[in-house]
GROMACS .gro file of C-alpha atoms in nm:
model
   50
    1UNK     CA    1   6.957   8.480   8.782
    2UNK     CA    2   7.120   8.794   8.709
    3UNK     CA    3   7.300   8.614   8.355
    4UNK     CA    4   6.938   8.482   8.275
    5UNK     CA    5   6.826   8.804   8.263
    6UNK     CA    6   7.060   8.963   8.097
    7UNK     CA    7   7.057   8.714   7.826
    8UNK     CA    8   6.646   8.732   7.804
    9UNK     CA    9   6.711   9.094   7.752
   10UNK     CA   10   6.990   9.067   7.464
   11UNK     CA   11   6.746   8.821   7.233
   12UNK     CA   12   6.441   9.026   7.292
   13UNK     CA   13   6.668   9.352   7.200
   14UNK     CA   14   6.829   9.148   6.905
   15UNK     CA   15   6.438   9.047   6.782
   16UNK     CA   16   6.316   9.420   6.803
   17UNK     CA   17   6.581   9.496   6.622
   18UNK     CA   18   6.585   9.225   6.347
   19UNK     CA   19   6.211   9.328   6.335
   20UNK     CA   20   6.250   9.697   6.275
   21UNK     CA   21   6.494   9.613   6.018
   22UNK     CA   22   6.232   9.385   5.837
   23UNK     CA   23   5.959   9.634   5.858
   24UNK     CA   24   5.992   9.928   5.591
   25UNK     CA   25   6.007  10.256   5.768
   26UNK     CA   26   6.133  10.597   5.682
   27UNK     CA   27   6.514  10.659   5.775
   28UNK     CA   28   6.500  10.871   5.999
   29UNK     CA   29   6.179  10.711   6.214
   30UNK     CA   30   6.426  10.430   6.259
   31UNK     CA   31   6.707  10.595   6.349
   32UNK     CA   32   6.540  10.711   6.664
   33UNK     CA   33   6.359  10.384   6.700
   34UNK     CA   34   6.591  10.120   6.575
   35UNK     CA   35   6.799   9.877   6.698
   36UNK     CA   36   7.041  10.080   6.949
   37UNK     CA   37   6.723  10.290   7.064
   38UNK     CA   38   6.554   9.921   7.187
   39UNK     CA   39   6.910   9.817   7.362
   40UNK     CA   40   6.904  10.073   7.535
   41UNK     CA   41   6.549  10.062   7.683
   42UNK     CA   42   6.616   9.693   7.763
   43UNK     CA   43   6.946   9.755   7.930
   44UNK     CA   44   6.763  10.021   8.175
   45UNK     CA   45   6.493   9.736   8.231
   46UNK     CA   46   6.749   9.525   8.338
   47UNK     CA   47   6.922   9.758   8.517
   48UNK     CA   48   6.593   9.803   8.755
   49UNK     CA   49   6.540   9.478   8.776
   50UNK     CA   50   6.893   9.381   8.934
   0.00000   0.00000   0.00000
């Protein structure tokens, strides 16, 4: 259970992040809201959820 969740976490992460890379936004909006800002969120989710 706890694997499953950790791996649900990863590819929704990975998507957000693949997203925010697709969609054209100013440098520094995505430096606070990129990839390693959604990680991050998703690994405290998980962390409450355990």
């Amino acid at each position: 259970m706890r694997r499953a969740l950790l791996v649900v976490a990863v590819a929704v992460s990975l998507l957000l992040g693949a997203i925010s890379l697709l969609v054209p936004t100013p440098v520094a909006a995505q430096a606070e809201t990129g990839p390693m800002a959604d990680k991050i969120t998703f690994i405290e989710i998980v962390d409450e959820a355990i």
